[in-house]
Coordinates of C-alpha atoms and ligand atoms in Angstrom, one line a residue:
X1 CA -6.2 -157.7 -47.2
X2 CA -9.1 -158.6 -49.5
X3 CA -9.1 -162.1 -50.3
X4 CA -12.0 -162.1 -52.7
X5 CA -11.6 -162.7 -56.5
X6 CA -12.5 -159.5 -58.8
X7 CA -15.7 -160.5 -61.6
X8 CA -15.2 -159.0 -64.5
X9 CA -18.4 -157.6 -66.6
X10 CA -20.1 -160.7 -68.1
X11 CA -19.4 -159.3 -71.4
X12 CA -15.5 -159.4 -71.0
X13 CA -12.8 -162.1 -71.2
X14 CA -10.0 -160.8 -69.2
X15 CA -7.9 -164.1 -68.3
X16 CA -5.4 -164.4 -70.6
X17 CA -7.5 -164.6 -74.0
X18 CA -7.2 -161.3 -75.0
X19 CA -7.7 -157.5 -73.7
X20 CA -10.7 -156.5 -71.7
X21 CA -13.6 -155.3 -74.2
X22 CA -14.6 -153.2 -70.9
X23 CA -13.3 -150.1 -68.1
X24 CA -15.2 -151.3 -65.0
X25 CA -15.1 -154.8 -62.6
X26 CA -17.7 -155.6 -60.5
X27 CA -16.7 -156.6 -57.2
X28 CA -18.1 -159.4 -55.6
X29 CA -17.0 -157.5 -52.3
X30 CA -18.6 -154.7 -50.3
X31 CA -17.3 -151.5 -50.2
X32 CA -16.2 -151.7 -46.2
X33 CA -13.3 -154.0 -47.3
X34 CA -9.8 -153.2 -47.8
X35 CA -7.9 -153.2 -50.8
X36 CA -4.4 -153.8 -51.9
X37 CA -2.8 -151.0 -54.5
X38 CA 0.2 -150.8 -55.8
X39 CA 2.0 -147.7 -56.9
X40 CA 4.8 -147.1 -59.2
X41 CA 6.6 -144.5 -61.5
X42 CA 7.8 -145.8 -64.8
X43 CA 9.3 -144.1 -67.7
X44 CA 10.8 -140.6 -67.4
X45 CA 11.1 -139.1 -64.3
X46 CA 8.7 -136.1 -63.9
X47 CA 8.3 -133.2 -61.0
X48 CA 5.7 -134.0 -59.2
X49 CA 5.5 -137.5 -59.5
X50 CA 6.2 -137.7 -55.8
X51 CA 3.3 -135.2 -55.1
X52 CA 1.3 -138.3 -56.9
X53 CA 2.2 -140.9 -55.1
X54 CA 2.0 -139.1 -52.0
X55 CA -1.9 -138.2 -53.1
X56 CA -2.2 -142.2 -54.0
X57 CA -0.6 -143.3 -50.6
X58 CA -2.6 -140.9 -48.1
X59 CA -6.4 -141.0 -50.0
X60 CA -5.9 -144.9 -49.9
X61 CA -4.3 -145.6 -46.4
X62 CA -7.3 -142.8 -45.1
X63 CA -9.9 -145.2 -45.8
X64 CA -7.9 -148.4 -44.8
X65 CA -6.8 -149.7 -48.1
X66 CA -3.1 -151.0 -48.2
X67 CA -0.6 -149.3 -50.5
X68 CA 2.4 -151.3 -52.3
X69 CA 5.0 -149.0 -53.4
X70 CA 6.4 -150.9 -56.6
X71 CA 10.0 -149.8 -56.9
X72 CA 12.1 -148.8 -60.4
X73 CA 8.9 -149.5 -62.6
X74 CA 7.8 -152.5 -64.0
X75 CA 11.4 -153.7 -64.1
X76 CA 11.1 -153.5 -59.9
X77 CA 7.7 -155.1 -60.4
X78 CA 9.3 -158.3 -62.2
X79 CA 12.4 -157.6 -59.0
X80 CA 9.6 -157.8 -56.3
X81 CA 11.5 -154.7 -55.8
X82 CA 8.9 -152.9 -53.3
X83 CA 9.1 -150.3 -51.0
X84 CA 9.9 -151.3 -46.7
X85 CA 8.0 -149.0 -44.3
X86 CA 10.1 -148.1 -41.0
X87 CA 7.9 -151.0 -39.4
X88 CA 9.9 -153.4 -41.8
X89 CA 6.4 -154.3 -43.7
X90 CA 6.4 -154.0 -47.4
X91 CA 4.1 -151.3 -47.4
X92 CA 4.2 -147.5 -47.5
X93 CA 1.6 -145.5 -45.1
X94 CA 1.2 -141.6 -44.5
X95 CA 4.6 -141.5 -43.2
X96 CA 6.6 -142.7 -45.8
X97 CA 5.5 -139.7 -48.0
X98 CA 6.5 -137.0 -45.6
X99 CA 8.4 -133.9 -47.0
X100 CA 8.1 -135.5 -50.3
X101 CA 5.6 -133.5 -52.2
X102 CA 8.3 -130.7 -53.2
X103 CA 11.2 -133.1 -54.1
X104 CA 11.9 -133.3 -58.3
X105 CA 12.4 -136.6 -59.7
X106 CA 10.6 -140.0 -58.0
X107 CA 11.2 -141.8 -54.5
X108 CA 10.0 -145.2 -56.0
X109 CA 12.5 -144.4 -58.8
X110 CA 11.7 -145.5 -62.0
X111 CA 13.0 -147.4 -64.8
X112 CA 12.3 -148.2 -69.2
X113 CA 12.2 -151.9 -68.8
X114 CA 12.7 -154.3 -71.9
X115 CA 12.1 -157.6 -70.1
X116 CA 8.7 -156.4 -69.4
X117 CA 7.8 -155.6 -72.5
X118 CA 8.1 -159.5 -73.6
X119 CA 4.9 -161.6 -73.4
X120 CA 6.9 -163.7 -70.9
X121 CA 7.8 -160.5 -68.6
X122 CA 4.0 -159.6 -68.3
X123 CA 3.0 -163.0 -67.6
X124 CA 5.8 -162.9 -64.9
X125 CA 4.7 -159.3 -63.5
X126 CA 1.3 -161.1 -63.1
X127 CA 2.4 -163.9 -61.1
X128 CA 4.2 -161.7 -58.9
X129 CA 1.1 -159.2 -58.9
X130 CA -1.1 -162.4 -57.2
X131 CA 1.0 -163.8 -55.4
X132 CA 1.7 -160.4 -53.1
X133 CA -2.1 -160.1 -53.6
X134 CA -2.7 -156.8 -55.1
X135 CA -5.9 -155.9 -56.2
X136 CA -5.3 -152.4 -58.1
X137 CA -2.5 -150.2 -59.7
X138 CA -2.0 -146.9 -60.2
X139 CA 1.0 -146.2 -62.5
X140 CA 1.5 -143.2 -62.9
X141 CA 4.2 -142.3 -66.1
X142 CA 3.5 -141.6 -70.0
X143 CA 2.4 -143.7 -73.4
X144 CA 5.1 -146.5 -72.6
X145 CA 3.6 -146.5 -69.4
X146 CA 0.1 -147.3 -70.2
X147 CA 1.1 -149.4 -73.4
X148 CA 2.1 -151.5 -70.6
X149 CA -0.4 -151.4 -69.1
X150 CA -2.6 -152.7 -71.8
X151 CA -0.1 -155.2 -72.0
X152 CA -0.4 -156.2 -68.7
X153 CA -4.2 -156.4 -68.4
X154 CA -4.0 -159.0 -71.4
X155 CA -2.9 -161.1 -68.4
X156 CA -4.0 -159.8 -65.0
X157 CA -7.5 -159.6 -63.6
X158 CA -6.5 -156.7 -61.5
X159 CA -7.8 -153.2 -61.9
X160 CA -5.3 -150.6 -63.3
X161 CA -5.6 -146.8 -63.5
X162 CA -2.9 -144.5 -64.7
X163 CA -1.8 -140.8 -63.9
X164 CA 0.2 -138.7 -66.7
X165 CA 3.2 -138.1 -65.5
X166 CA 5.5 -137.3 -68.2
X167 CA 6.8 -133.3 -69.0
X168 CA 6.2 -133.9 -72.8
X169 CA 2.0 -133.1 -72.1
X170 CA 2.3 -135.7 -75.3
X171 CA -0.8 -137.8 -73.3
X172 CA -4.4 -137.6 -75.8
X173 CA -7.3 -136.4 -73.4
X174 CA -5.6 -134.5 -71.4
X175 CA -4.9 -130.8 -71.2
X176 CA -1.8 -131.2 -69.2
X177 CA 0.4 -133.6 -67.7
X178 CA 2.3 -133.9 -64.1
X179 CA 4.9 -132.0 -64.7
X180 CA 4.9 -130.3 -67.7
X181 CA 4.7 -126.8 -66.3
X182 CA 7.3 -127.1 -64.3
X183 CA 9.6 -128.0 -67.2
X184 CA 8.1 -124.9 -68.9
X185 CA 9.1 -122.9 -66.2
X186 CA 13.0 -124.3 -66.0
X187 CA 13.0 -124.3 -69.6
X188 CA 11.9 -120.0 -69.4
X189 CA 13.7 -119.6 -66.6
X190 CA 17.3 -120.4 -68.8
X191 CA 15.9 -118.9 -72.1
X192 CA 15.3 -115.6 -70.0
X193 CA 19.3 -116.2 -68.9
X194 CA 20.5 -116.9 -72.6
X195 CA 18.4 -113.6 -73.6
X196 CA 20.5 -111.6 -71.5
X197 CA 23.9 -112.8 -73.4
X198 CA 22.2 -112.1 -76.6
X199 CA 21.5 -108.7 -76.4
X200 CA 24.4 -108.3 -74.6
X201 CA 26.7 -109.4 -77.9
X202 CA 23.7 -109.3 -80.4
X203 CA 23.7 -112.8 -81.0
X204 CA 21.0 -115.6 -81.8
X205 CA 20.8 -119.0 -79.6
X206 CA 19.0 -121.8 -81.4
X207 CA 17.9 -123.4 -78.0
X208 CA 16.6 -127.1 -78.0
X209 CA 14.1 -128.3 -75.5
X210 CA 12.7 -131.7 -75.2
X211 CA 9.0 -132.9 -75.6
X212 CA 9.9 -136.2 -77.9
X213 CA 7.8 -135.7 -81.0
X214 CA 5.5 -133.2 -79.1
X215 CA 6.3 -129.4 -79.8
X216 CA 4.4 -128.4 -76.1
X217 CA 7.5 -127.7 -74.2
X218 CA 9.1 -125.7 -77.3
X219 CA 5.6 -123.5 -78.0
X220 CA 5.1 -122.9 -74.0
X221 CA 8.2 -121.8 -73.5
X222 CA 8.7 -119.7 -76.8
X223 CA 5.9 -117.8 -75.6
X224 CA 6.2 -116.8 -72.1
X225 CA 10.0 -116.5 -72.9
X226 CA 9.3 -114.0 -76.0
X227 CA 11.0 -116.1 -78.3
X228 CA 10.6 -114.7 -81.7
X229 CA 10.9 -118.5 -83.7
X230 CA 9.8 -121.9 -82.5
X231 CA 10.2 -124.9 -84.6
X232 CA 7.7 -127.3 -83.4
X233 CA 7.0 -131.1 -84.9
X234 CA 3.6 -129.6 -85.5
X235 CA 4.0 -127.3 -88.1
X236 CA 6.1 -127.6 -91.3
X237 CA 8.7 -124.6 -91.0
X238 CA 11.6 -124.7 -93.6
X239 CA 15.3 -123.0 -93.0
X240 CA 14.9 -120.9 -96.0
X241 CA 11.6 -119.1 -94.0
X242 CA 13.3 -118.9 -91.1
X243 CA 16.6 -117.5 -93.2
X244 CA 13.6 -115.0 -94.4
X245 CA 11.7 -114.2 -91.3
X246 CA 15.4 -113.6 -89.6
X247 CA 16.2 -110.8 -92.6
X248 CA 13.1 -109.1 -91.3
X249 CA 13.3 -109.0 -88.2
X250 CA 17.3 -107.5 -88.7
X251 CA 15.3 -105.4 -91.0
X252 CA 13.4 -104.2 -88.2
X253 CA 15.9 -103.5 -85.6
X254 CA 15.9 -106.8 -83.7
X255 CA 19.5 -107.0 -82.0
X256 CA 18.8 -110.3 -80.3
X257 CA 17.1 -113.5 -81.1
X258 CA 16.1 -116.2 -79.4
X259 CA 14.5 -119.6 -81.4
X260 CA 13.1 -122.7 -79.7
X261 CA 13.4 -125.9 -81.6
X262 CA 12.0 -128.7 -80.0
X263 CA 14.3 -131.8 -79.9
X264 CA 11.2 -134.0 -82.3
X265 CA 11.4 -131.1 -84.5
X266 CA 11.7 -132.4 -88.8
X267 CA 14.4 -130.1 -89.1
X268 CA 16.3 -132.4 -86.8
X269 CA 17.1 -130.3 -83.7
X270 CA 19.4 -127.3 -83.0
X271 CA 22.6 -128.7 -84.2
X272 CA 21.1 -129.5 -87.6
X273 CA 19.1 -126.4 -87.9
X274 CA 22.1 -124.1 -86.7
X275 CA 24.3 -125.8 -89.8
X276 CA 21.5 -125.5 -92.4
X277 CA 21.2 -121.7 -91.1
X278 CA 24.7 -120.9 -91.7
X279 CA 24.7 -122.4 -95.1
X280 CA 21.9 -120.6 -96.2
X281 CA 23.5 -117.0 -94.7
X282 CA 22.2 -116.2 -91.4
X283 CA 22.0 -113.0 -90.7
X284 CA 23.2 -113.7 -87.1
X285 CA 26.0 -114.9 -85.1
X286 CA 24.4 -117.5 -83.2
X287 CA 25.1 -120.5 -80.6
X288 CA 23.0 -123.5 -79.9
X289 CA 22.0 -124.3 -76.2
X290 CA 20.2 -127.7 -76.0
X291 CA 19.1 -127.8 -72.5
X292 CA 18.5 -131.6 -72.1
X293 CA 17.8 -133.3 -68.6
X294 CA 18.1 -130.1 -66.8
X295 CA 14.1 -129.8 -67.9
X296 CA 13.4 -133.0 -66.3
X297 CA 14.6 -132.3 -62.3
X298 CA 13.7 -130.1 -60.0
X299 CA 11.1 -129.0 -57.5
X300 CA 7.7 -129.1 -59.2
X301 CA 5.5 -126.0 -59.5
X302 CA 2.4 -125.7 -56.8
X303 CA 0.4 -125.9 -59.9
X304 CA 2.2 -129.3 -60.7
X305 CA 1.8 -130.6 -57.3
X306 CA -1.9 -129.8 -57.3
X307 CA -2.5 -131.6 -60.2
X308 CA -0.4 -134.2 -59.0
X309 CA -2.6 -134.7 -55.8
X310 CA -5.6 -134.5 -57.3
X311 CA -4.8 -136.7 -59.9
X312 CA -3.4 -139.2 -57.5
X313 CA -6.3 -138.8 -55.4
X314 CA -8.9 -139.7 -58.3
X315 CA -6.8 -142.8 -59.1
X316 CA -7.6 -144.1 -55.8
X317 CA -11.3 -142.4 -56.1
X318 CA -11.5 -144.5 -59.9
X319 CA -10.0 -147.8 -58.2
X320 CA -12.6 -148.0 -55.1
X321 CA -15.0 -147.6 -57.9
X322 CA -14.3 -149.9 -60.0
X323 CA -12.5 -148.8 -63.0
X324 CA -9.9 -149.9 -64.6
X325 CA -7.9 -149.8 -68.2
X326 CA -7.9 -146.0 -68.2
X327 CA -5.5 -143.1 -67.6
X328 CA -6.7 -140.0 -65.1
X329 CA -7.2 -136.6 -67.3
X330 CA -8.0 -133.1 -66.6
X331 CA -10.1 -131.7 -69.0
X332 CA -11.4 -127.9 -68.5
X333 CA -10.0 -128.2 -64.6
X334 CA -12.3 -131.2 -64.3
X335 CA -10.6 -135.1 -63.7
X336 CA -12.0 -137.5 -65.6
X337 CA -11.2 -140.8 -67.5
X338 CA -9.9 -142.1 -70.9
X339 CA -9.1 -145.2 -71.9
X340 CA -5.1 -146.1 -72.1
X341 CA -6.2 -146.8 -75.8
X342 CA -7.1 -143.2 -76.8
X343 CA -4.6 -141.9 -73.9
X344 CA -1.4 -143.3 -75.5
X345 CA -2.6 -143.3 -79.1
X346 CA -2.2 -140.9 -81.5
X347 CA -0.8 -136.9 -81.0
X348 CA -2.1 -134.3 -78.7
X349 CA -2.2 -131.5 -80.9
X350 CA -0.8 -128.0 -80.1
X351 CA -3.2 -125.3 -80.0
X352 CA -3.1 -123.2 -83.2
X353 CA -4.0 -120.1 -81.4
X354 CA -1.3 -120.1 -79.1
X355 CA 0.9 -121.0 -82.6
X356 CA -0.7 -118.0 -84.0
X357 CA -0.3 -115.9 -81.1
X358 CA 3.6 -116.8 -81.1
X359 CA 3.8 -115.1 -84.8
X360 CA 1.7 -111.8 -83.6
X361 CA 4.1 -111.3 -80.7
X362 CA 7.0 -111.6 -82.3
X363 CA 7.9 -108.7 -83.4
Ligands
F6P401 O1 9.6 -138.5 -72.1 C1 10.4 -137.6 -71.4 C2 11.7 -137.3 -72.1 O2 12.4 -136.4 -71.3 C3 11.6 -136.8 -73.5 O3 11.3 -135.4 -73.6 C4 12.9 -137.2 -74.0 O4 12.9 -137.3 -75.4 C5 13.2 -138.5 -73.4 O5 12.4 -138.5 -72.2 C6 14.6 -138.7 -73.0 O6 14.7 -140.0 -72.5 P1 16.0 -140.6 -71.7 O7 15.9 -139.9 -70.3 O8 15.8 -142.0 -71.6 O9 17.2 -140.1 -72.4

């Protein structure tokens, strides 16, 4: 294991005055030796986060590095909670990511944890971090995720990377996050179901989908399913246009409608929106589905665990070469960089074409 010390840039302070002013350690090192990475999930589970950590375990142990699989998070971190290979050694190698790459949900397991996020828990998490002599992270979860590990990095010299893994695609810089399309795809996959009862008894399901105060999930799945109304957090729609748009589309000869509301919607979710509609004289007879957890498990997509691999492959990639304090992205098809700062700050904005394209289709 390496035993040296990690220099940060001479313009930084990284020892517990502050955060780094910088995304890159020098290493007083060379190249030939071996590092110590740990691995975790934290946050919301997501299909393929296992494809990730597989990617993180196999392109590190390849080149002789060490992997640490951090169990439950950074509440397992602050447990010493780590992962035993079948050689009874705290670490994992290629083996203990067999078959794994198609399993939903996360091996390590995962966890939100409120001790860490006390000035005392990070100051803990780095004890533990030196005294098991790890050198790099890869976390791999969403915003809370690399809040933390800004947090963290106020205190530890270590290098951390992240990978999004979260189904909400909610991450800033990135077009798409581990496993948001395969929560798409469940998400279609029971809208297409529900359509089959409404033109059956010419009804209307309000049907809520998660995404937290992102409206991805909800405009994805409106359009590949043919939904004709999605209420997204992004747009400002009011019951009395959808009361409107509904008319219409009776008007028209629609016997069957289908809306997606997504859960961080400002009309305040299915429930709420199903209520106002019936006030207001919907047209309709209508139930509300809200699909819940059921978006979050399952086998990930092969486009999922692609990006999973190669995202957990650039972590390792970004961590041999020196980064650190930044999240791994996929812009155009291309990985690349951002800092946690910009990752986990702000809103990543639907695209308004596919919001227009929603309202040309439906018809
Ligand atoms: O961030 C993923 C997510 O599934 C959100 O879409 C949802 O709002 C939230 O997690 C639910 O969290 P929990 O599993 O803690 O109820």
């Amino acid at each position: 294991m390496a035993t040296h010390e990690w220099l940060v840039c001479p313009t930084t302070s990284c020892y517990n005055d502050g955060p780094r002013a910088t995304n890159e350690v020098n290493r007083r090192t060379t190249d030939a030796m071996a590092m110590r990475i740990g691995v975790f999930c934290s946050g919301g589970d997501a299909p393929g986060m296992n494809a990730c950590t597989r990617a993180v375990v196999r392109a590190a142990t390849t080149q002789g590095h060490e992997v640490v699989g951090i169990r439950r998070g950074y509440q397992g971190l602050l447990e010493e909670d780590f992962y035993i290979n079948a050689a009874n050694e705290r670490l994992m190698d290629a083996r203990s990511v067999s078959g794994i790459i198609g399993w939903g949900g996360t091996v390590l397991r995962t966890s939100r944890s409120p001790e860490f996020q006390t000035d005392a828990g990070q100051q803990k998490a780095t004890a533990i971090l030196r005294q098991h002599r790890i050198d790099g992270l890869v976390a791999i979860g969403g915003d809370g995720t690399y809040r933390g590990a800004m947090a963290l990095a106020r205190f530890w010299d270590g290098q951390i990377i992240g990978c999004p893994g979260t189904i909400d695609n909610d991450l800033v810089g990135t077009d798409f996050t581990i496993g948001f399309h395969t929560a798409v795809n469940t998400a279609v996959e029971a809208v297409d179901k529900l359509r089959d009862t409404a033109e059956s008894h010419e009804r209307m399901f309000i049907v809520e989908v998660m995404g937290r105060h992102s409206g991805y999930i909800a405009l994805f799945t409106a359009l590949a399913a043919g939904a004709e109304i999605a209420c997204l957090p992004e747009t400002a729609t009011t019951a009395e246009q959808i009361i409107a748009q509904l008319h219409e589309l009776r008007r028209r000869g629609k016997r069957s409608i289908i809306i997606v509301v997504a859960e961080g919607d400002e009309l305040g979710g299915a429930v709420k929106l199903s209520e106002r509609l019936d006030q207001l004289g919907c047209p309709y007879s209508s139930r509300v589905v809200i699909l819940g957890h059921i978006q979050r498990g399952g086998s990930p997509s092969p486009n999922d665990r692609i990006l999973a691999g190669r995202m957990g492959d650039f972590a390792v990639e970004s961590i041999l070469a020196g980064k650190t304090g930044q999240a791994v992205s996929v812009v155009s098809g291309q990985m690349t960089l951002v800092p946690f700062s910009e990752a986990a700050s702000g809103h990543h904005t639907v695209p308004a074409d596919y919001v227009r394209l929603l309202d040309v289709l439906a018809q």
